[in-house]
PDB file of N, CA, C and O in Angstrom:
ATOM      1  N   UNK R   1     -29.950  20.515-106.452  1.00  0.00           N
ATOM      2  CA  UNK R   1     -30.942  21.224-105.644  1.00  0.00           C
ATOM      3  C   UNK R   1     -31.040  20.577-104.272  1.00  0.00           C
ATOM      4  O   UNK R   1     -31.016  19.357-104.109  1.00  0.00           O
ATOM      5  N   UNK R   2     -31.137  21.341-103.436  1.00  0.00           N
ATOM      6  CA  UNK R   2     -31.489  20.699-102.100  1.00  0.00           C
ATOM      7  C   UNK R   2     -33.021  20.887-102.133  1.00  0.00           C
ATOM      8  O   UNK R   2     -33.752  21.691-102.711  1.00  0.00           O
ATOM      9  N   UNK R   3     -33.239  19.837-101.290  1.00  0.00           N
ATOM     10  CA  UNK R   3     -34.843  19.453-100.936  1.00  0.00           C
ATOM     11  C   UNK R   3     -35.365  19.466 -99.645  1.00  0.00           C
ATOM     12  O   UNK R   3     -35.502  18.328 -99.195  1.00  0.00           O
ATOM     13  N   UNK R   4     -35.648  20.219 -99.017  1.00  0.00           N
ATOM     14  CA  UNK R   4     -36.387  20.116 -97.506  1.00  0.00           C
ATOM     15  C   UNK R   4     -37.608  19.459 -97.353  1.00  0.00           C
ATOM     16  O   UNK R   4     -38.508  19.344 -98.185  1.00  0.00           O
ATOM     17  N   UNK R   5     -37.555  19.059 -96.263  1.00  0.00           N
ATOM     18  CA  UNK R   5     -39.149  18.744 -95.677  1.00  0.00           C
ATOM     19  C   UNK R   5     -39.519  19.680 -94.464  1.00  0.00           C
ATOM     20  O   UNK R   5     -39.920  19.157 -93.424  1.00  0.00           O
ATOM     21  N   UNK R   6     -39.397  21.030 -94.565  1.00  0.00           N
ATOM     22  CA  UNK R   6     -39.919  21.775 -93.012  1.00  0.00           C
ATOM     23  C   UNK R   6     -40.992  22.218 -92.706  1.00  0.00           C
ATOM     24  O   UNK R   6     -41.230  22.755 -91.625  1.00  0.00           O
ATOM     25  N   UNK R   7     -41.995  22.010 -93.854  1.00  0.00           N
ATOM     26  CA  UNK R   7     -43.374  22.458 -94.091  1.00  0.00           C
ATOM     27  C   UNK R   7     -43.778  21.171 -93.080  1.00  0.00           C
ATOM     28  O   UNK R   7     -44.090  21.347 -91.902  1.00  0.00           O
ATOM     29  N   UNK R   8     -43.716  19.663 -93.820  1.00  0.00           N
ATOM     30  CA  UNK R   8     -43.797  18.617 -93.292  1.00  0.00           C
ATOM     31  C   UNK R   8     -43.460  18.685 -91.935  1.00  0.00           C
ATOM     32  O   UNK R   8     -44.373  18.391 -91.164  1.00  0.00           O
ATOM     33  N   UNK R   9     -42.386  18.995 -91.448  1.00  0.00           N
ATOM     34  CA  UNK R   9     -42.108  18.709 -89.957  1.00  0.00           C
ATOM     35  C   UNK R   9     -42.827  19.972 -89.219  1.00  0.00           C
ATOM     36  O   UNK R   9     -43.419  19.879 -88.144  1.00  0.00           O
ATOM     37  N   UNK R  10     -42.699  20.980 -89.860  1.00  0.00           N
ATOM     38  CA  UNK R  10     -43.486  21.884 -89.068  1.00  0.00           C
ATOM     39  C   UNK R  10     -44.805  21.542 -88.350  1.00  0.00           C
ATOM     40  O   UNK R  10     -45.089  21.582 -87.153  1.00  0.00           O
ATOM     41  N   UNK R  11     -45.654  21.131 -89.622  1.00  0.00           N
ATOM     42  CA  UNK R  11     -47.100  20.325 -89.379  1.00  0.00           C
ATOM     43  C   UNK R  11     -46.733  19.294 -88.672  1.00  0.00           C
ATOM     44  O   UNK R  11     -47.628  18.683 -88.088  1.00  0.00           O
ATOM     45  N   UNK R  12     -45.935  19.029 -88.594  1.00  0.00           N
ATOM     46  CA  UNK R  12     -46.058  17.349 -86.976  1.00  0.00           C
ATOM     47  C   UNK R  12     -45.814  17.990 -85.593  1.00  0.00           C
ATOM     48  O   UNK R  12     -46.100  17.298 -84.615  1.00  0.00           O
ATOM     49  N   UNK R  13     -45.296  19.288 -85.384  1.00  0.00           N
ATOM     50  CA  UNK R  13     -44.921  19.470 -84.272  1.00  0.00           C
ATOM     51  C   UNK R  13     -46.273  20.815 -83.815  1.00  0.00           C
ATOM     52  O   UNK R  13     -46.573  21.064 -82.647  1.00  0.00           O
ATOM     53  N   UNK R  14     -46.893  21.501 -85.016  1.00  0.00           N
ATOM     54  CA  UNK R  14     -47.759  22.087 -84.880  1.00  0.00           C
ATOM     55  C   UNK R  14     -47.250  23.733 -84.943  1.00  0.00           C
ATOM     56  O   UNK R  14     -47.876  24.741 -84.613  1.00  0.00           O
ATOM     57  N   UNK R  15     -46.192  23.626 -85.367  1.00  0.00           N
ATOM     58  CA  UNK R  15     -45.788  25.240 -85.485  1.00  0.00           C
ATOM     59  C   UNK R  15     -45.695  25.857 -86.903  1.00  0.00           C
ATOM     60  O   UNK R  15     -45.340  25.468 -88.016  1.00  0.00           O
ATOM     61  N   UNK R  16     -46.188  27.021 -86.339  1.00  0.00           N
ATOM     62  CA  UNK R  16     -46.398  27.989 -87.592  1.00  0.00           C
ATOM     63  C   UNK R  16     -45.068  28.543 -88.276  1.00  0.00           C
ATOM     64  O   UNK R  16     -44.088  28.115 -87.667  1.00  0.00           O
ATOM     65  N   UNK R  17     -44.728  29.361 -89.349  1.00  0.00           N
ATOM     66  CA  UNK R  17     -43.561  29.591 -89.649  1.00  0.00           C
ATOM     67  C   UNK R  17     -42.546  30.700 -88.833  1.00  0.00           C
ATOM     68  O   UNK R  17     -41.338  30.930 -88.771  1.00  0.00           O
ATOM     69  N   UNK R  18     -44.029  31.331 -88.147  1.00  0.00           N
ATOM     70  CA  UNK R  18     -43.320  32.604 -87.366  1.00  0.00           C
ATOM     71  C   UNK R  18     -42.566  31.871 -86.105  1.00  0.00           C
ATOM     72  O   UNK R  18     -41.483  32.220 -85.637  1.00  0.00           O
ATOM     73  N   UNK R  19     -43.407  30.739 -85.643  1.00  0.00           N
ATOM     74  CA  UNK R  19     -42.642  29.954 -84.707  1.00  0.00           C
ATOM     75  C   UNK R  19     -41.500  29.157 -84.941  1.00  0.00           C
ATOM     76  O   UNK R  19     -40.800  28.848 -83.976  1.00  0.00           O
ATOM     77  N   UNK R  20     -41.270  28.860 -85.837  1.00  0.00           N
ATOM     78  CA  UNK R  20     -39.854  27.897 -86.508  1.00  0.00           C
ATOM     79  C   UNK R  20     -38.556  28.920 -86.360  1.00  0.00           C
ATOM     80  O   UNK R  20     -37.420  28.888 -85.885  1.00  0.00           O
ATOM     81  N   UNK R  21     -39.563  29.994 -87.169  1.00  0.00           N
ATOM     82  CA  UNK R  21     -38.199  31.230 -86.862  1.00  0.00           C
ATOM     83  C   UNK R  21     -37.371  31.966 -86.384  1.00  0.00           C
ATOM     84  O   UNK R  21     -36.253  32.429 -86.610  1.00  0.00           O
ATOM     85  N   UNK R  22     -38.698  31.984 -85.180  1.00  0.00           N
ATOM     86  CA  UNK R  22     -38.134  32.380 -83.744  1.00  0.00           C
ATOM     87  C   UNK R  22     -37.085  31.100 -83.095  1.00  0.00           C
ATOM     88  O   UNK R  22     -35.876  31.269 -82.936  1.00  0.00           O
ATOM     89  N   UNK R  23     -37.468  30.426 -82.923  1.00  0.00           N
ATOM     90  CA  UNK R  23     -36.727  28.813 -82.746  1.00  0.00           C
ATOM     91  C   UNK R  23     -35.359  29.173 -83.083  1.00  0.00           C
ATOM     92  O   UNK R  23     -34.502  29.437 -82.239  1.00  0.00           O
ATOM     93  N   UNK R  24     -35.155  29.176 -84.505  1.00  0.00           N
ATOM     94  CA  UNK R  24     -33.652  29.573 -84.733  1.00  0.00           C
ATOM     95  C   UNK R  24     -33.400  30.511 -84.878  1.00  0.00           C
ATOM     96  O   UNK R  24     -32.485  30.622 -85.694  1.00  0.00           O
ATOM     97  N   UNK R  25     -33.810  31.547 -84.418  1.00  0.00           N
ATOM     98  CA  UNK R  25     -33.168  33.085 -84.817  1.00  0.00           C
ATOM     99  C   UNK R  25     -32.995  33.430 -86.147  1.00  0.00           C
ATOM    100  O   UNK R  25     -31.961  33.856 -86.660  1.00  0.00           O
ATOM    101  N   UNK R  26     -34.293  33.179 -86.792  1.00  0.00           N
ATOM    102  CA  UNK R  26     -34.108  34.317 -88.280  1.00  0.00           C
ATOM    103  C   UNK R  26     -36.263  34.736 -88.710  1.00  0.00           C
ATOM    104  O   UNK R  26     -37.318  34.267 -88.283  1.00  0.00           O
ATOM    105  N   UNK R  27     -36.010  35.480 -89.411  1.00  0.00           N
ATOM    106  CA  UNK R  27     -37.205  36.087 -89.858  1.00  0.00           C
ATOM    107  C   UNK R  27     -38.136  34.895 -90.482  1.00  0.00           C
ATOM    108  O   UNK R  27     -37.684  33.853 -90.955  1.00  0.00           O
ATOM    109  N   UNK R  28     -39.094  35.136 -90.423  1.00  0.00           N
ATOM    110  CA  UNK R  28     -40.140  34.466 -90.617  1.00  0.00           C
ATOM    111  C   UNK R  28     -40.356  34.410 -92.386  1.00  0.00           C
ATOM    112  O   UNK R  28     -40.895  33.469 -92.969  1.00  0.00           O
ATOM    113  N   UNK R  29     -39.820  35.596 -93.027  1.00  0.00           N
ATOM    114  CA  UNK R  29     -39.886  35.083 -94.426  1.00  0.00           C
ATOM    115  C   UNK R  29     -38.582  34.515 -94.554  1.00  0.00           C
ATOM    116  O   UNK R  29     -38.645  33.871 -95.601  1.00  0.00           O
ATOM    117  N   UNK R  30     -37.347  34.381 -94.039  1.00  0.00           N
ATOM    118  CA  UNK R  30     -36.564  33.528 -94.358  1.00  0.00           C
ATOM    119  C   UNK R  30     -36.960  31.999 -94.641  1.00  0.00           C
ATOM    120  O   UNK R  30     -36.614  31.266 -95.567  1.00  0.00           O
ATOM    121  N   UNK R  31     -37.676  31.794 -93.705  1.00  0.00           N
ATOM    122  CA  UNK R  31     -38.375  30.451 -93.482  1.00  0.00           C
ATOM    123  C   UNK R  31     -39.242  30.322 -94.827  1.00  0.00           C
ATOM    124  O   UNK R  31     -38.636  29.677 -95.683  1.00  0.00           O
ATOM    125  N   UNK R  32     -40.400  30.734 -95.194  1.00  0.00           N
ATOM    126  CA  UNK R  32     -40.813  30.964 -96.557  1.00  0.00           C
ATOM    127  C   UNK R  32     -40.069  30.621 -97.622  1.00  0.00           C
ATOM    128  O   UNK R  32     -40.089  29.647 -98.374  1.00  0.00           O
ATOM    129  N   UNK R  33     -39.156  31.961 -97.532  1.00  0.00           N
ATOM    130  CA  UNK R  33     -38.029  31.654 -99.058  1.00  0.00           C
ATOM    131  C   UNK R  33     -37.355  29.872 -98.646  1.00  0.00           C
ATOM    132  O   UNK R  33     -37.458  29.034 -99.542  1.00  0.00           O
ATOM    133  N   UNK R  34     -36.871  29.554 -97.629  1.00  0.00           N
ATOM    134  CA  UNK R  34     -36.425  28.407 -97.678  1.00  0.00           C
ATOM    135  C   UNK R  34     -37.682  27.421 -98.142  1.00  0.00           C
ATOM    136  O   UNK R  34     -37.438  26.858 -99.210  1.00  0.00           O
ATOM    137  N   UNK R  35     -38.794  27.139 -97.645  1.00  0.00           N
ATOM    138  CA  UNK R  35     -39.023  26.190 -98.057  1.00  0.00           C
ATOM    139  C   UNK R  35     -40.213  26.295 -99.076  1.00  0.00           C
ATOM    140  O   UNK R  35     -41.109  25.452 -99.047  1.00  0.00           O
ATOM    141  N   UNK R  36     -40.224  27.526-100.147  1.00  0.00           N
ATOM    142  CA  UNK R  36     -40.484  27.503-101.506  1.00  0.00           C
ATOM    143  C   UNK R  36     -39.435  28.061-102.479  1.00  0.00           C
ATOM    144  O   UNK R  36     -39.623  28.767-103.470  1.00  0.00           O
ATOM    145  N   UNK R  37     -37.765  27.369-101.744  1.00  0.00           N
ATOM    146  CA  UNK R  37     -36.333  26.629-102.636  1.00  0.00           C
ATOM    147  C   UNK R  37     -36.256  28.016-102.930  1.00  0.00           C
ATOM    148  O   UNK R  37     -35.296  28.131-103.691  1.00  0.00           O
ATOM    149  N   UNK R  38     -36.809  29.225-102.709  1.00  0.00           N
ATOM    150  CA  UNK R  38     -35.588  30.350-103.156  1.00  0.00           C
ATOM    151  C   UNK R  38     -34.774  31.254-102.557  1.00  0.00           C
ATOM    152  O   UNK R  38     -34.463  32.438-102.685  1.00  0.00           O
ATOM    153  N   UNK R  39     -34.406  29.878-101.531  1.00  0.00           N
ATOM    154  CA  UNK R  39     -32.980  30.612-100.620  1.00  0.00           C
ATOM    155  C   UNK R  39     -32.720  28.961-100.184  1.00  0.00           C
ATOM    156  O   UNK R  39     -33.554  28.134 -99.813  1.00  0.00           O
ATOM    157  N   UNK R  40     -31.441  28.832-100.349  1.00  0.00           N
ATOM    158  CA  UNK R  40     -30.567  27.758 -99.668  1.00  0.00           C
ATOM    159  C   UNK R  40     -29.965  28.019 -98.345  1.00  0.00           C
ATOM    160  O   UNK R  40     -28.871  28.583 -98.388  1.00  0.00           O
ATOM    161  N   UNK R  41     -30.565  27.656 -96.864  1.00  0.00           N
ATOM    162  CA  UNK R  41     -29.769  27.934 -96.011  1.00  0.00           C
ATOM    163  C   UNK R  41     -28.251  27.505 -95.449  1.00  0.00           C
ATOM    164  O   UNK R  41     -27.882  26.373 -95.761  1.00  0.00           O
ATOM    165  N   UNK R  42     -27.528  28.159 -94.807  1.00  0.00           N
ATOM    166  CA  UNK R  42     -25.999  27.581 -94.615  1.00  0.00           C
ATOM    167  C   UNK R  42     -26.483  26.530 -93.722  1.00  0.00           C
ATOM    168  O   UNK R  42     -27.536  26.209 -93.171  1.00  0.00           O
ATOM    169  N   UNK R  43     -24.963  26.025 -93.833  1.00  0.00           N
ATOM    170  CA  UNK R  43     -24.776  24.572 -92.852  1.00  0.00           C
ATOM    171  C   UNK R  43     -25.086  24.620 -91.703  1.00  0.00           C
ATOM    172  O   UNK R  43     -25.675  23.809 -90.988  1.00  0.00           O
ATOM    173  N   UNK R  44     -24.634  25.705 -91.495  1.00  0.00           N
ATOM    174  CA  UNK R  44     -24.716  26.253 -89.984  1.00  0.00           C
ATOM    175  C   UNK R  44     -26.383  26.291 -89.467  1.00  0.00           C
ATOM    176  O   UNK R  44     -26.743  25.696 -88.451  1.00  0.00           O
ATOM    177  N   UNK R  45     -27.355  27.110 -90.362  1.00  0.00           N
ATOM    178  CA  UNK R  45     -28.453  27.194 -90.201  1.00  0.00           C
ATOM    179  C   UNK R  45     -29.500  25.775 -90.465  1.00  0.00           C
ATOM    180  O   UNK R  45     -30.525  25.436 -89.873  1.00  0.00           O
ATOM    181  N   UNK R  46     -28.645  25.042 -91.781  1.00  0.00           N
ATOM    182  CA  UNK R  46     -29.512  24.070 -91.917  1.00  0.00           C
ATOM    183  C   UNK R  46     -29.259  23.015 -90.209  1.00  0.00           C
ATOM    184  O   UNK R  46     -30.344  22.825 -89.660  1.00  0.00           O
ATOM    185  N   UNK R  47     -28.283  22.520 -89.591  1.00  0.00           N
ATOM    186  CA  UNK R  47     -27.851  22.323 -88.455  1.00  0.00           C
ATOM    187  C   UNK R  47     -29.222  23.004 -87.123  1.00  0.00           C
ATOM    188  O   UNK R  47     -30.205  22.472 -86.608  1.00  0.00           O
ATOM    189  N   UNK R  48     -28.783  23.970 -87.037  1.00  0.00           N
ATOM    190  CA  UNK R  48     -30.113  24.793 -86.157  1.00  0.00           C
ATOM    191  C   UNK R  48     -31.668  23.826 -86.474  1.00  0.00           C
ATOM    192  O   UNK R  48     -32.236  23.086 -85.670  1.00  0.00           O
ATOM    193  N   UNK R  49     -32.059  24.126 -87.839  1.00  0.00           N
ATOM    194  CA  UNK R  49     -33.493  23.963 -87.671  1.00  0.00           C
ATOM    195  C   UNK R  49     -33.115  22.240 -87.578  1.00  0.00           C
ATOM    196  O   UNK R  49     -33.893  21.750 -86.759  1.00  0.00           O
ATOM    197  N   UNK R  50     -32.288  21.300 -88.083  1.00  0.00           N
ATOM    198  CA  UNK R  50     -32.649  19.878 -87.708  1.00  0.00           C
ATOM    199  C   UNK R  50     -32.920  20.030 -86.254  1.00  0.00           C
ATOM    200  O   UNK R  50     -33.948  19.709 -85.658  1.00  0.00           O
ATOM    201  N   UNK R  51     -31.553  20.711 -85.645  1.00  0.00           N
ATOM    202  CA  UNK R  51     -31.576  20.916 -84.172  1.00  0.00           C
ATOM    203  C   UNK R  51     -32.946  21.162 -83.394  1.00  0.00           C
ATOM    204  O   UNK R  51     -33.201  20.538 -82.364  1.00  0.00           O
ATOM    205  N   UNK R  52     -33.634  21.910 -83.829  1.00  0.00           N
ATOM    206  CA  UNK R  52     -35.202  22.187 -83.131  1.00  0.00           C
ATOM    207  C   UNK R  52     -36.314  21.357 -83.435  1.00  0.00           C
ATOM    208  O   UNK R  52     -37.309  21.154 -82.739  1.00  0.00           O
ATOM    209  N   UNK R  53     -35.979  20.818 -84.758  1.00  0.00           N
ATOM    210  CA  UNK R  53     -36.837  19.362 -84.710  1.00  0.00           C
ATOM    211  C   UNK R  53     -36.410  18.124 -83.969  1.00  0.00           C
ATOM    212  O   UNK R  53     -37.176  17.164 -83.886  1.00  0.00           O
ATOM    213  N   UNK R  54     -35.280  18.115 -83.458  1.00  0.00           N
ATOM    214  CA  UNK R  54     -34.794  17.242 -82.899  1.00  0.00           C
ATOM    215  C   UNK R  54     -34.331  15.680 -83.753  1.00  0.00           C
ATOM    216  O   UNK R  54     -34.145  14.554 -83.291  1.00  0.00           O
ATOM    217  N   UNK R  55     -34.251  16.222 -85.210  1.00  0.00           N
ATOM    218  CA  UNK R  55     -33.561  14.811 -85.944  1.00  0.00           C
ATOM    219  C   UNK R  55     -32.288  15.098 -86.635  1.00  0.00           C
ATOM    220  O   UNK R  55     -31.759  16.207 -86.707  1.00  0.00           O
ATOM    221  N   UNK R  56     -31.870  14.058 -87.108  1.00  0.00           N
ATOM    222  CA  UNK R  56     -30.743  14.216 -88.057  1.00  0.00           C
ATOM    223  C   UNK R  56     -31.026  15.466 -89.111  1.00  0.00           C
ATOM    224  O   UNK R  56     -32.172  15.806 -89.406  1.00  0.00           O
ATOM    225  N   UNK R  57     -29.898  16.076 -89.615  1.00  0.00           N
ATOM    226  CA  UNK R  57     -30.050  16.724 -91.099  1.00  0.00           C
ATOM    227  C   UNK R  57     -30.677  16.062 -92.441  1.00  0.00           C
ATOM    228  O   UNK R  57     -31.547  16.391 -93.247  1.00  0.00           O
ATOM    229  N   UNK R  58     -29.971  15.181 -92.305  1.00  0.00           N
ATOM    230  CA  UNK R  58     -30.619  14.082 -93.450  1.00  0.00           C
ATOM    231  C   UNK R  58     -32.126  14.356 -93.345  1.00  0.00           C
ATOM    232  O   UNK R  58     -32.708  14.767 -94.349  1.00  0.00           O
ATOM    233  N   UNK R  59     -32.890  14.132 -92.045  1.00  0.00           N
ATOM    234  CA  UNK R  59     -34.319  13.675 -92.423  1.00  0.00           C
ATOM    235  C   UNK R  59     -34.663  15.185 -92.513  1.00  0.00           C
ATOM    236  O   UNK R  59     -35.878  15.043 -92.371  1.00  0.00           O
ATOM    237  N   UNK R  60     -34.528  16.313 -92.622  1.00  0.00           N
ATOM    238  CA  UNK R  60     -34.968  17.375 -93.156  1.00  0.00           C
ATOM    239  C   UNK R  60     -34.251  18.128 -94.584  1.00  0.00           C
ATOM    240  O   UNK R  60     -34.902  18.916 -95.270  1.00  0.00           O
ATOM    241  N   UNK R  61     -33.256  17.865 -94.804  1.00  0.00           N
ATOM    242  CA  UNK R  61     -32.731  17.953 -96.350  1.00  0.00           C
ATOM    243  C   UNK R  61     -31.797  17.199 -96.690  1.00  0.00           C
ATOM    244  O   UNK R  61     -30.853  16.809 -96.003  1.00  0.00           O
ATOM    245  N   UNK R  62     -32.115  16.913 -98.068  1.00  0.00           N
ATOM    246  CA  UNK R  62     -31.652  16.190 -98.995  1.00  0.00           C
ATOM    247  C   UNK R  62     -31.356  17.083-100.227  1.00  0.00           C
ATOM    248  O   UNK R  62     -31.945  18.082-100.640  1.00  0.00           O
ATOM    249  N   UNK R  63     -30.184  16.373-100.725  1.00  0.00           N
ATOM    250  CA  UNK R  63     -29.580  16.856-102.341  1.00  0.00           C
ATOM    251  C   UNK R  63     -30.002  15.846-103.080  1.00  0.00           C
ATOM    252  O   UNK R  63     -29.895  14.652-102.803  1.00  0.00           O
ATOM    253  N   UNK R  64     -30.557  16.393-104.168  1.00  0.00           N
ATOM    254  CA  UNK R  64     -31.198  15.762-105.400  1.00  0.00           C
ATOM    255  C   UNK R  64     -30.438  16.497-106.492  1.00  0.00           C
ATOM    256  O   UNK R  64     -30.622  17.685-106.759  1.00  0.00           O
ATOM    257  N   UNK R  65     -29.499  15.631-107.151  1.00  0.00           N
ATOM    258  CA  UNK R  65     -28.702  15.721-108.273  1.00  0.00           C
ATOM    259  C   UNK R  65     -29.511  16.080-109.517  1.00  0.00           C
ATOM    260  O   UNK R  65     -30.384  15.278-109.848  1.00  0.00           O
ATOM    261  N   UNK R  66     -29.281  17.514-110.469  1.00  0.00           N
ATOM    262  CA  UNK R  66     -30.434  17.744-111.543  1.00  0.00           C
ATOM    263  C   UNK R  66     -31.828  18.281-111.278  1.00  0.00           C
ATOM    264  O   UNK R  66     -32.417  19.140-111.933  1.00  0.00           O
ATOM    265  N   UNK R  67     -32.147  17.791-110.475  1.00  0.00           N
ATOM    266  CA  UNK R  67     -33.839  18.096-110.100  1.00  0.00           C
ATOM    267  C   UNK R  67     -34.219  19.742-109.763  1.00  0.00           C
ATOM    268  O   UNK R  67     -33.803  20.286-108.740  1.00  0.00           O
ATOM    269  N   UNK R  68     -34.656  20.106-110.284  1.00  0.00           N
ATOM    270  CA  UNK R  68     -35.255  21.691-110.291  1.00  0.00           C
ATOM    271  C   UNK R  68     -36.633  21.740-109.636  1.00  0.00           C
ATOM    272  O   UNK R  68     -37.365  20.864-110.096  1.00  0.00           O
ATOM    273  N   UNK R  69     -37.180  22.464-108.745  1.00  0.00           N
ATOM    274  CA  UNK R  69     -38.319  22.191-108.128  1.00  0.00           C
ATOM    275  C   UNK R  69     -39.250  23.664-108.941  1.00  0.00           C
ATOM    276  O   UNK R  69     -38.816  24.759-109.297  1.00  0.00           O
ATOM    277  N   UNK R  70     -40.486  23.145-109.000  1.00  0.00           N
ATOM    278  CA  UNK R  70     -40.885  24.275-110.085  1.00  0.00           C
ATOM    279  C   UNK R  70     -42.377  25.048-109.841  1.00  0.00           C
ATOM    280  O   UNK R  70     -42.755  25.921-110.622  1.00  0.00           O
TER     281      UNK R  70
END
């Protein structure tokens, strides 16, 4: 399973989800389904949103071997 933190980073920078979305060019429930795990975004996209937080990939997702989020 991959694991995000964009809820988390969202709340540090103060943006809402409609604003994250706009940021990278996709819908605002995309953002949703990503970060209540029922959509995995591509590389490409996961890339974008580190990109607008301005950190590594790492500090916004992680793979957790087994782990099911529930």
């Amino acid at each position: 399973m991959i694991k995000n933190r964009i809820k988390v980073l969202r709340a540090e920078h103060n943006w809402t989800q409609a604003n994250l979305a706009e940021k990278v060019g996709i819908s605002r429930q995309a953002i949703i389904s990503i970060e209540k795990y029922k959509y995995t975004p591509s590389l490409e996209l996961a890339f974008k949103i580190s990109q607008v937080f301005n950190v590594s990939i790492n500090e916004v997702f992680k793979y957790k071997e087994g782990e099911k989020h529930e």
